[in-house]
Amino acid sequence: MKDVIVACDFSTKEEIMEFLDLFTEEKPYVKIGMELFYAEGPQMVKEIKARGHRIFLDLKLHDIPNTVYKAMRNVALLNPDMTNVHAAGGIEMMKAAQKAIDEINPKIELIAVTQLTSTSSEVLKNELWIDHDINDTIVHYAANASEAGLAGVVCSPLEAEMIHEKVGKAFITVTPGIRFADAKQDDQKRITTPAKAREIGSDYIVVGRPITASSDPVEAYKRCVKEFLG
Ligand code: C5P
C-alpha cells in the first residue's frame, strides 16, 4: 500500500514525542533510525506503536547469517511494519533475516539497502573494488534481495524505475530524496517531488526535513500525502 513515511531523524525521545504530538488527527507512518534507537531503545518503539503509528525501523542489519537471524527475530518481536538489512550481506544473510520475519510476523515488510547514496562511483571502484557500473550494481543487489524473498529495497526514485523493470512491479521501492518543487535541496543530490515519485512508481516515499523542519509540519505532511497519493 502506497504511503508517505516521515523520517523522524531526532536524537531524543522528547523531540520525537513533541513532534508526534503535533499530529492530532493523522497518524503518520514514521521512520526511526539507529540514532534514536541506540539512544532510546526498544521501549520507545513500543510506545510509538501504541500511539497508533506504523513504523519503519531503519536499522540496516549486516552480519553473518546466524547473527542476523537472531537479531532480526528480536527486531520482529518489536512488531515494526517495515525493517531492513544491507543487501551487501549476501543472499544467505538476507534469507536468514526473512526466515526470522516469517517465523515471528510475516506481515513485516523486509527491505534491503542496495548501495548507500553516500557511495559514489569512485568509492565503489577504488575502495570497495567493485568494477561494475553503480546502477548495474544497484539493480543486481535488488535482484539478490528479490531472490532471497525480501519485499523490496530502499533506492532513489530514479532507480525505482529500472528496479521495477528488472525485478517486477510487485517488488516495493522505498524512496528518500523527496523535496517539494518550491523548496530547498539541503544535502540531497538527486531529488524528486512527491508527484514525480508517484509517476515513477515509488511505493513509499521517505520524507524528512521538508516535514520535520517545516514551520507547519502537519500542513507539510498533508501536502506531501496529497501530492503523492493524489
Ligand atoms: O530530510 P530528508 O528528507 O533528506 O531525509 C531523508 C531520510 O532518508 C533520512 O532519514 C536519510 O537518512 C534517509 N535516506 C536517504 N538516502 C538513502 C537512504 C536513506 O536520504 N539512500
PDB file of C-alpha atoms and ligand atoms in Angstrom:
ATOM      1  CA  MET A   1       0.000   0.000   0.000  1.00  0.00           C
ATOM      2  CA  LYS A   2       1.491   3.336  -1.068  1.00  0.00           C
ATOM      3  CA  ASP A   3       2.224   5.810   1.704  1.00  0.00           C
ATOM      4  CA  VAL A   4       4.349   8.711   2.901  1.00  0.00           C
ATOM      5  CA  ILE A   5       6.874   7.752   5.610  1.00  0.00           C
ATOM      6  CA  VAL A   6       8.129  10.609   7.795  1.00  0.00           C
ATOM      7  CA  ALA A   7      11.859  10.260   8.576  1.00  0.00           C
ATOM      8  CA  CYS A   8      11.998  11.131  12.277  1.00  0.00           C
ATOM      9  CA  ASP A   9      15.698  11.933  12.478  1.00  0.00           C
ATOM     10  CA  PHE A  10      15.587  13.168  16.055  1.00  0.00           C
ATOM     11  CA  SER A  11      18.164  12.375  18.746  1.00  0.00           C
ATOM     12  CA  THR A  12      15.917  12.062  21.773  1.00  0.00           C
ATOM     13  CA  LYS A  13      12.564  10.645  22.735  1.00  0.00           C
ATOM     14  CA  GLU A  14      11.410  14.090  23.923  1.00  0.00           C
ATOM     15  CA  GLU A  15      11.979  15.536  20.464  1.00  0.00           C
ATOM     16  CA  ILE A  16      10.143  12.802  18.577  1.00  0.00           C
ATOM     17  CA  MET A  17       7.231  12.786  21.022  1.00  0.00           C
ATOM     18  CA  GLU A  18       6.930  16.566  20.786  1.00  0.00           C
ATOM     19  CA  PHE A  19       6.859  16.224  17.003  1.00  0.00           C
ATOM     20  CA  LEU A  20       4.262  13.429  17.021  1.00  0.00           C
ATOM     21  CA  ASP A  21       2.083  15.404  19.457  1.00  0.00           C
ATOM     22  CA  LEU A  22       1.521  17.936  16.661  1.00  0.00           C
ATOM     23  CA  PHE A  23      -0.483  15.328  14.787  1.00  0.00           C
ATOM     24  CA  THR A  24      -3.873  15.254  16.413  1.00  0.00           C
ATOM     25  CA  GLU A  25      -5.847  13.684  13.533  1.00  0.00           C
ATOM     26  CA  GLU A  26      -3.374  11.885  11.268  1.00  0.00           C
ATOM     27  CA  LYS A  27      -1.106   9.107  12.439  1.00  0.00           C
ATOM     28  CA  PRO A  28       1.819   9.302  10.015  1.00  0.00           C
ATOM     29  CA  TYR A  29       3.896   6.254   9.149  1.00  0.00           C
ATOM     30  CA  VAL A  30       7.281   7.075  10.764  1.00  0.00           C
ATOM     31  CA  LYS A  31      10.867   6.003  10.130  1.00  0.00           C
ATOM     32  CA  ILE A  32      13.054   5.513  13.187  1.00  0.00           C
ATOM     33  CA  GLY A  33      16.758   5.097  12.598  1.00  0.00           C
ATOM     34  CA  MET A  34      19.814   3.949  14.522  1.00  0.00           C
ATOM     35  CA  GLU A  35      20.442   7.369  16.021  1.00  0.00           C
ATOM     36  CA  LEU A  36      17.240   7.333  18.033  1.00  0.00           C
ATOM     37  CA  PHE A  37      17.104   3.566  18.535  1.00  0.00           C
ATOM     38  CA  TYR A  38      20.577   3.402  20.080  1.00  0.00           C
ATOM     39  CA  ALA A  39      19.647   6.238  22.452  1.00  0.00           C
ATOM     40  CA  GLU A  40      16.134   5.247  23.448  1.00  0.00           C
ATOM     41  CA  GLY A  41      15.873   1.542  22.662  1.00  0.00           C
ATOM     42  CA  PRO A  42      13.005  -0.879  22.071  1.00  0.00           C
ATOM     43  CA  GLN A  43      10.654   0.638  24.647  1.00  0.00           C
ATOM     44  CA  MET A  44      10.294   3.797  22.584  1.00  0.00           C
ATOM     45  CA  VAL A  45       9.371   1.744  19.510  1.00  0.00           C
ATOM     46  CA  LYS A  46       6.639   0.045  21.520  1.00  0.00           C
ATOM     47  CA  GLU A  47       5.340   3.397  22.782  1.00  0.00           C
ATOM     48  CA  ILE A  48       5.164   4.905  19.303  1.00  0.00           C
ATOM     49  CA  LYS A  49       3.405   1.771  18.030  1.00  0.00           C
ATOM     50  CA  ALA A  50       0.960   2.031  20.919  1.00  0.00           C
ATOM     51  CA  ARG A  51       0.139   5.588  19.814  1.00  0.00           C
ATOM     52  CA  GLY A  52      -1.110   4.131  16.544  1.00  0.00           C
ATOM     53  CA  HIS A  53       1.768   4.917  14.186  1.00  0.00           C
ATOM     54  CA  ARG A  54       3.155   2.470  11.662  1.00  0.00           C
ATOM     55  CA  ILE A  55       6.937   2.191  11.968  1.00  0.00           C
ATOM     56  CA  PHE A  56       9.776   1.620   9.540  1.00  0.00           C
ATOM     57  CA  LEU A  57      12.644   0.564  11.843  1.00  0.00           C
ATOM     58  CA  ASP A  58      15.677   1.541   9.785  1.00  0.00           C
ATOM     59  CA  LEU A  59      18.457  -0.457  11.487  1.00  0.00           C
ATOM     60  CA  LYS A  60      20.235  -1.806   8.368  1.00  0.00           C
ATOM     61  CA  LEU A  61      21.426  -5.146   9.768  1.00  0.00           C
ATOM     62  CA  HIS A  62      24.625  -6.549   8.238  1.00  0.00           C
ATOM     63  CA  ASP A  63      26.463  -9.508   9.842  1.00  0.00           C
ATOM     64  CA  ILE A  64      26.868 -13.266   9.440  1.00  0.00           C
ATOM     65  CA  PRO A  65      23.570 -15.032   8.653  1.00  0.00           C
ATOM     66  CA  ASN A  66      23.209 -16.651  12.087  1.00  0.00           C
ATOM     67  CA  THR A  67      23.669 -13.351  13.925  1.00  0.00           C
ATOM     68  CA  VAL A  68      21.317 -11.505  11.588  1.00  0.00           C
ATOM     69  CA  TYR A  69      18.735 -14.289  12.014  1.00  0.00           C
ATOM     70  CA  LYS A  70      18.818 -13.992  15.797  1.00  0.00           C
ATOM     71  CA  ALA A  71      18.921 -10.196  15.804  1.00  0.00           C
ATOM     72  CA  MET A  72      16.068  -9.998  13.304  1.00  0.00           C
ATOM     73  CA  ARG A  73      13.894 -12.237  15.482  1.00  0.00           C
ATOM     74  CA  ASN A  74      14.292  -9.668  18.251  1.00  0.00           C
ATOM     75  CA  VAL A  75      13.598  -6.796  15.859  1.00  0.00           C
ATOM     76  CA  ALA A  76      10.466  -8.599  14.631  1.00  0.00           C
ATOM     77  CA  LEU A  77       9.240  -9.000  18.215  1.00  0.00           C
ATOM     78  CA  LEU A  78       9.006  -5.190  18.373  1.00  0.00           C
ATOM     79  CA  ASN A  79       6.465  -5.517  15.587  1.00  0.00           C
ATOM     80  CA  PRO A  80       7.607  -2.769  13.190  1.00  0.00           C
ATOM     81  CA  ASP A  81       5.715  -2.583   9.900  1.00  0.00           C
ATOM     82  CA  MET A  82       8.942  -2.410   7.912  1.00  0.00           C
ATOM     83  CA  THR A  83      12.616  -3.001   8.641  1.00  0.00           C
ATOM     84  CA  ASN A  84      15.814  -3.571   6.671  1.00  0.00           C
ATOM     85  CA  VAL A  85      19.198  -5.184   6.067  1.00  0.00           C
ATOM     86  CA  HIS A  86      22.164  -4.423   3.810  1.00  0.00           C
ATOM     87  CA  ALA A  87      21.996  -6.382   0.551  1.00  0.00           C
ATOM     88  CA  ALA A  88      25.825  -6.408   0.699  1.00  0.00           C
ATOM     89  CA  GLY A  89      25.499  -9.123   3.363  1.00  0.00           C
ATOM     90  CA  GLY A  90      24.582 -11.548   0.577  1.00  0.00           C
ATOM     91  CA  ILE A  91      21.641 -13.760  -0.319  1.00  0.00           C
ATOM     92  CA  GLU A  92      22.138 -16.249   2.501  1.00  0.00           C
ATOM     93  CA  MET A  93      22.155 -13.439   5.076  1.00  0.00           C
ATOM     94  CA  MET A  94      19.014 -11.888   3.575  1.00  0.00           C
ATOM     95  CA  LYS A  95      17.297 -15.294   3.583  1.00  0.00           C
ATOM     96  CA  ALA A  96      18.190 -15.688   7.262  1.00  0.00           C
ATOM     97  CA  ALA A  97      16.638 -12.287   8.009  1.00  0.00           C
ATOM     98  CA  GLN A  98      13.500 -13.158   6.047  1.00  0.00           C
ATOM     99  CA  LYS A  99      13.254 -16.505   7.881  1.00  0.00           C
ATOM    100  CA  ALA A 100      13.269 -14.655  11.207  1.00  0.00           C
ATOM    101  CA  ILE A 101      10.498 -12.347   9.971  1.00  0.00           C
ATOM    102  CA  ASP A 102       8.435 -15.263   8.653  1.00  0.00           C
ATOM    103  CA  GLU A 103       8.685 -17.054  11.965  1.00  0.00           C
ATOM    104  CA  ILE A 104       7.684 -14.058  14.101  1.00  0.00           C
ATOM    105  CA  ASN A 105       5.435 -11.906  11.910  1.00  0.00           C
ATOM    106  CA  PRO A 106       5.345 -12.400   8.122  1.00  0.00           C
ATOM    107  CA  LYS A 107       3.395  -9.146   7.727  1.00  0.00           C
ATOM    108  CA  ILE A 108       6.550  -7.111   8.419  1.00  0.00           C
ATOM    109  CA  GLU A 109       7.937  -5.824   5.120  1.00  0.00           C
ATOM    110  CA  LEU A 110      11.655  -6.618   4.976  1.00  0.00           C
ATOM    111  CA  ILE A 111      13.587  -4.486   2.539  1.00  0.00           C
ATOM    112  CA  ALA A 112      17.261  -4.167   1.591  1.00  0.00           C
ATOM    113  CA  VAL A 113      19.628  -1.246   1.201  1.00  0.00           C
ATOM    114  CA  THR A 114      21.395  -1.699  -2.154  1.00  0.00           C
ATOM    115  CA  GLN A 115      24.205   0.855  -2.223  1.00  0.00           C
ATOM    116  CA  LEU A 116      24.162   3.786   0.172  1.00  0.00           C
ATOM    117  CA  THR A 117      23.675   7.087  -1.639  1.00  0.00           C
ATOM    118  CA  SER A 118      26.877   8.239   0.041  1.00  0.00           C
ATOM    119  CA  THR A 119      28.775   5.632  -2.015  1.00  0.00           C
ATOM    120  CA  SER A 120      29.910   7.301  -5.228  1.00  0.00           C
ATOM    121  CA  SER A 121      31.083   5.514  -8.372  1.00  0.00           C
ATOM    122  CA  GLU A 122      34.672   6.366  -7.331  1.00  0.00           C
ATOM    123  CA  VAL A 123      34.281   4.833  -3.861  1.00  0.00           C
ATOM    124  CA  LEU A 124      32.642   1.744  -5.372  1.00  0.00           C
ATOM    125  CA  LYS A 125      35.590   1.212  -7.711  1.00  0.00           C
ATOM    126  CA  ASN A 126      38.583   2.475  -5.719  1.00  0.00           C
ATOM    127  CA  GLU A 127      37.661   1.480  -2.167  1.00  0.00           C
ATOM    128  CA  LEU A 128      35.168  -1.368  -2.454  1.00  0.00           C
ATOM    129  CA  TRP A 129      36.865  -2.718  -5.590  1.00  0.00           C
ATOM    130  CA  ILE A 130      33.599  -3.283  -7.405  1.00  0.00           C
ATOM    131  CA  ASP A 131      34.239  -2.782 -11.093  1.00  0.00           C
ATOM    132  CA  HIS A 132      30.648  -2.876 -12.273  1.00  0.00           C
ATOM    133  CA  ASP A 133      28.729   0.274 -13.052  1.00  0.00           C
ATOM    134  CA  ILE A 134      26.973   1.633  -9.953  1.00  0.00           C
ATOM    135  CA  ASN A 135      23.474   1.364 -11.470  1.00  0.00           C
ATOM    136  CA  ASP A 136      24.115  -2.223 -12.575  1.00  0.00           C
ATOM    137  CA  THR A 137      25.318  -2.990  -9.042  1.00  0.00           C
ATOM    138  CA  ILE A 138      22.187  -1.471  -7.506  1.00  0.00           C
ATOM    139  CA  VAL A 139      19.874  -3.436  -9.811  1.00  0.00           C
ATOM    140  CA  HIS A 140      21.875  -6.616  -9.209  1.00  0.00           C
ATOM    141  CA  TYR A 141      21.641  -6.194  -5.415  1.00  0.00           C
ATOM    142  CA  ALA A 142      17.890  -5.601  -5.781  1.00  0.00           C
ATOM    143  CA  ALA A 143      17.621  -8.844  -7.775  1.00  0.00           C
ATOM    144  CA  ASN A 144      19.530 -10.634  -4.986  1.00  0.00           C
ATOM    145  CA  ALA A 145      17.106  -9.228  -2.414  1.00  0.00           C
ATOM    146  CA  SER A 146      14.201 -10.459  -4.506  1.00  0.00           C
ATOM    147  CA  GLU A 147      15.801 -13.902  -4.841  1.00  0.00           C
ATOM    148  CA  ALA A 148      16.175 -14.024  -1.045  1.00  0.00           C
ATOM    149  CA  GLY A 149      12.431 -13.418  -0.759  1.00  0.00           C
ATOM    150  CA  LEU A 150      12.543  -9.843   0.524  1.00  0.00           C
ATOM    151  CA  ALA A 151       9.687  -7.448  -0.153  1.00  0.00           C
ATOM    152  CA  GLY A 152      11.730  -4.664  -1.720  1.00  0.00           C
ATOM    153  CA  VAL A 153      14.560  -2.155  -1.491  1.00  0.00           C
ATOM    154  CA  VAL A 154      15.399   1.393  -0.457  1.00  0.00           C
ATOM    155  CA  CYS A 155      16.534   3.311  -3.520  1.00  0.00           C
ATOM    156  CA  SER A 156      16.434   6.718  -5.155  1.00  0.00           C
ATOM    157  CA  PRO A 157      13.235   7.422  -7.099  1.00  0.00           C
ATOM    158  CA  LEU A 158      15.358   7.492 -10.241  1.00  0.00           C
ATOM    159  CA  GLU A 159      16.453   3.911  -9.579  1.00  0.00           C
ATOM    160  CA  ALA A 160      12.911   2.736  -8.809  1.00  0.00           C
ATOM    161  CA  GLU A 161      12.027   2.526 -12.470  1.00  0.00           C
ATOM    162  CA  MET A 162      14.974   0.328 -13.501  1.00  0.00           C
ATOM    163  CA  ILE A 163      14.483  -1.898 -10.453  1.00  0.00           C
ATOM    164  CA  HIS A 164      10.794  -2.414 -11.269  1.00  0.00           C
ATOM    165  CA  GLU A 165      11.791  -3.230 -14.855  1.00  0.00           C
ATOM    166  CA  LYS A 166      14.289  -5.886 -13.764  1.00  0.00           C
ATOM    167  CA  VAL A 167      12.612  -7.360 -10.674  1.00  0.00           C
ATOM    168  CA  GLY A 168       8.921  -6.671 -11.347  1.00  0.00           C
ATOM    169  CA  LYS A 169       6.348  -4.146 -10.204  1.00  0.00           C
ATOM    170  CA  ALA A 170       5.336  -6.113  -7.100  1.00  0.00           C
ATOM    171  CA  PHE A 171       8.807  -5.585  -5.606  1.00  0.00           C
ATOM    172  CA  ILE A 172       8.452  -2.476  -3.479  1.00  0.00           C
ATOM    173  CA  THR A 173      10.662   0.585  -3.785  1.00  0.00           C
ATOM    174  CA  VAL A 174      11.051   2.894  -0.788  1.00  0.00           C
ATOM    175  CA  THR A 175      12.483   6.195  -1.902  1.00  0.00           C
ATOM    176  CA  PRO A 176      14.066   9.101   0.015  1.00  0.00           C
ATOM    177  CA  GLY A 177      15.408  12.268  -1.635  1.00  0.00           C
ATOM    178  CA  ILE A 178      11.991  13.934  -1.848  1.00  0.00           C
ATOM    179  CA  ARG A 179      11.559  17.706  -1.999  1.00  0.00           C
ATOM    180  CA  PHE A 180       8.635  19.998  -2.819  1.00  0.00           C
ATOM    181  CA  ALA A 181       9.068  21.771  -6.155  1.00  0.00           C
ATOM    182  CA  ASP A 182       9.466  25.159  -4.430  1.00  0.00           C
ATOM    183  CA  ALA A 183      11.778  24.019  -1.600  1.00  0.00           C
ATOM    184  CA  LYS A 184      15.482  23.919  -0.876  1.00  0.00           C
ATOM    185  CA  GLN A 185      17.501  20.819  -1.638  1.00  0.00           C
ATOM    186  CA  ASP A 186      19.532  20.517   1.655  1.00  0.00           C
ATOM    187  CA  ASP A 187      22.310  17.940   1.214  1.00  0.00           C
ATOM    188  CA  GLN A 188      20.281  15.678  -1.109  1.00  0.00           C
ATOM    189  CA  LYS A 189      21.866  15.422  -4.549  1.00  0.00           C
ATOM    190  CA  ARG A 190      19.243  13.792  -6.702  1.00  0.00           C
ATOM    191  CA  ILE A 191      15.789  14.884  -5.704  1.00  0.00           C
ATOM    192  CA  THR A 192      12.239  14.291  -6.858  1.00  0.00           C
ATOM    193  CA  THR A 193       8.911  15.831  -5.917  1.00  0.00           C
ATOM    194  CA  PRO A 194       6.230  13.629  -4.316  1.00  0.00           C
ATOM    195  CA  ALA A 195       4.146  13.811  -7.515  1.00  0.00           C
ATOM    196  CA  LYS A 196       7.103  12.800  -9.697  1.00  0.00           C
ATOM    197  CA  ALA A 197       7.904   9.916  -7.323  1.00  0.00           C
ATOM    198  CA  ARG A 198       4.354   8.687  -7.799  1.00  0.00           C
ATOM    199  CA  GLU A 199       4.714   8.911 -11.582  1.00  0.00           C
ATOM    200  CA  ILE A 200       7.985   6.977 -11.498  1.00  0.00           C
ATOM    201  CA  GLY A 201       6.351   4.240  -9.432  1.00  0.00           C
ATOM    202  CA  SER A 202       7.738   4.645  -5.892  1.00  0.00           C
ATOM    203  CA  ASP A 203       5.725   2.580  -3.437  1.00  0.00           C
ATOM    204  CA  TYR A 204       6.658   4.563  -0.348  1.00  0.00           C
ATOM    205  CA  ILE A 205       8.385   7.927  -0.142  1.00  0.00           C
ATOM    206  CA  VAL A 206      10.576   8.752   2.865  1.00  0.00           C
ATOM    207  CA  VAL A 207      10.388  12.449   3.701  1.00  0.00           C
ATOM    208  CA  GLY A 208      12.375  14.084   6.494  1.00  0.00           C
ATOM    209  CA  ARG A 209      13.252  17.761   6.658  1.00  0.00           C
ATOM    210  CA  PRO A 210      10.550  19.016   4.257  1.00  0.00           C
ATOM    211  CA  ILE A 211       8.149  17.940   7.031  1.00  0.00           C
ATOM    212  CA  THR A 212      10.169  17.892  10.281  1.00  0.00           C
ATOM    213  CA  ALA A 213      11.863  21.265   9.678  1.00  0.00           C
ATOM    214  CA  SER A 214       8.749  22.944   8.288  1.00  0.00           C
ATOM    215  CA  SER A 215       7.142  25.803  10.206  1.00  0.00           C
ATOM    216  CA  ASP A 216       3.904  23.794   9.938  1.00  0.00           C
ATOM    217  CA  PRO A 217       4.780  20.080   9.888  1.00  0.00           C
ATOM    218  CA  VAL A 218       1.155  18.917   9.793  1.00  0.00           C
ATOM    219  CA  GLU A 219       0.389  21.047   6.714  1.00  0.00           C
ATOM    220  CA  ALA A 220       3.621  19.900   5.045  1.00  0.00           C
ATOM    221  CA  TYR A 221       2.719  16.266   5.755  1.00  0.00           C
ATOM    222  CA  LYS A 222      -0.785  16.734   4.345  1.00  0.00           C
ATOM    223  CA  ARG A 223       0.633  18.402   1.239  1.00  0.00           C
ATOM    224  CA  CYS A 224       3.037  15.522   0.752  1.00  0.00           C
ATOM    225  CA  VAL A 225       0.290  12.915   1.083  1.00  0.00           C
ATOM    226  CA  LYS A 226      -1.922  14.848  -1.327  1.00  0.00           C
ATOM    227  CA  GLU A 227       0.821  15.141  -3.942  1.00  0.00           C
ATOM    228  CA  PHE A 228       1.988  11.549  -3.591  1.00  0.00           C
ATOM    229  CA  LEU A 229      -1.321   9.730  -3.247  1.00  0.00           C
ATOM    230  CA  GLY A 230      -3.273  12.110  -5.463  1.00  0.00           C
TER     231      GLY A 230
HETATM  232  O1  C5P B   1      15.491  15.083   5.478  1.00  0.00           O
HETATM  233  P1  C5P B   1      15.454  14.189   4.287  1.00  0.00           P
HETATM  234  O2  C5P B   1      14.109  14.192   3.567  1.00  0.00           O
HETATM  235  O3  C5P B   1      16.618  14.389   3.351  1.00  0.00           O
HETATM  236  O4  C5P B   1      15.590  12.727   4.929  1.00  0.00           O
HETATM  237  C1  C5P B   1      15.665  11.580   4.151  1.00  0.00           C
HETATM  238  C2  C5P B   1      15.772  10.369   5.031  1.00  0.00           C
HETATM  239  O5  C5P B   1      16.021   9.232   4.218  1.00  0.00           O
HETATM  240  C3  C5P B   1      16.901  10.403   6.066  1.00  0.00           C
HETATM  241  O6  C5P B   1      16.460   9.648   7.192  1.00  0.00           O
HETATM  242  C4  C5P B   1      18.027   9.697   5.349  1.00  0.00           C
HETATM  243  O7  C5P B   1      18.950   9.102   6.236  1.00  0.00           O
HETATM  244  C5  C5P B   1      17.266   8.644   4.576  1.00  0.00           C
HETATM  245  N1  C5P B   1      17.952   8.084   3.414  1.00  0.00           N
HETATM  246  C6  C5P B   1      18.418   8.871   2.358  1.00  0.00           C
HETATM  247  N2  C5P B   1      19.049   8.265   1.321  1.00  0.00           N
HETATM  248  C7  C5P B   1      19.198   6.927   1.304  1.00  0.00           C
HETATM  249  C8  C5P B   1      18.736   6.132   2.337  1.00  0.00           C
HETATM  250  C9  C5P B   1      18.103   6.755   3.395  1.00  0.00           C
HETATM  251  O8  C5P B   1      18.240  10.068   2.367  1.00  0.00           O
HETATM  252  N3  C5P B   1      19.752   6.349   0.257  1.00  0.00           N
END
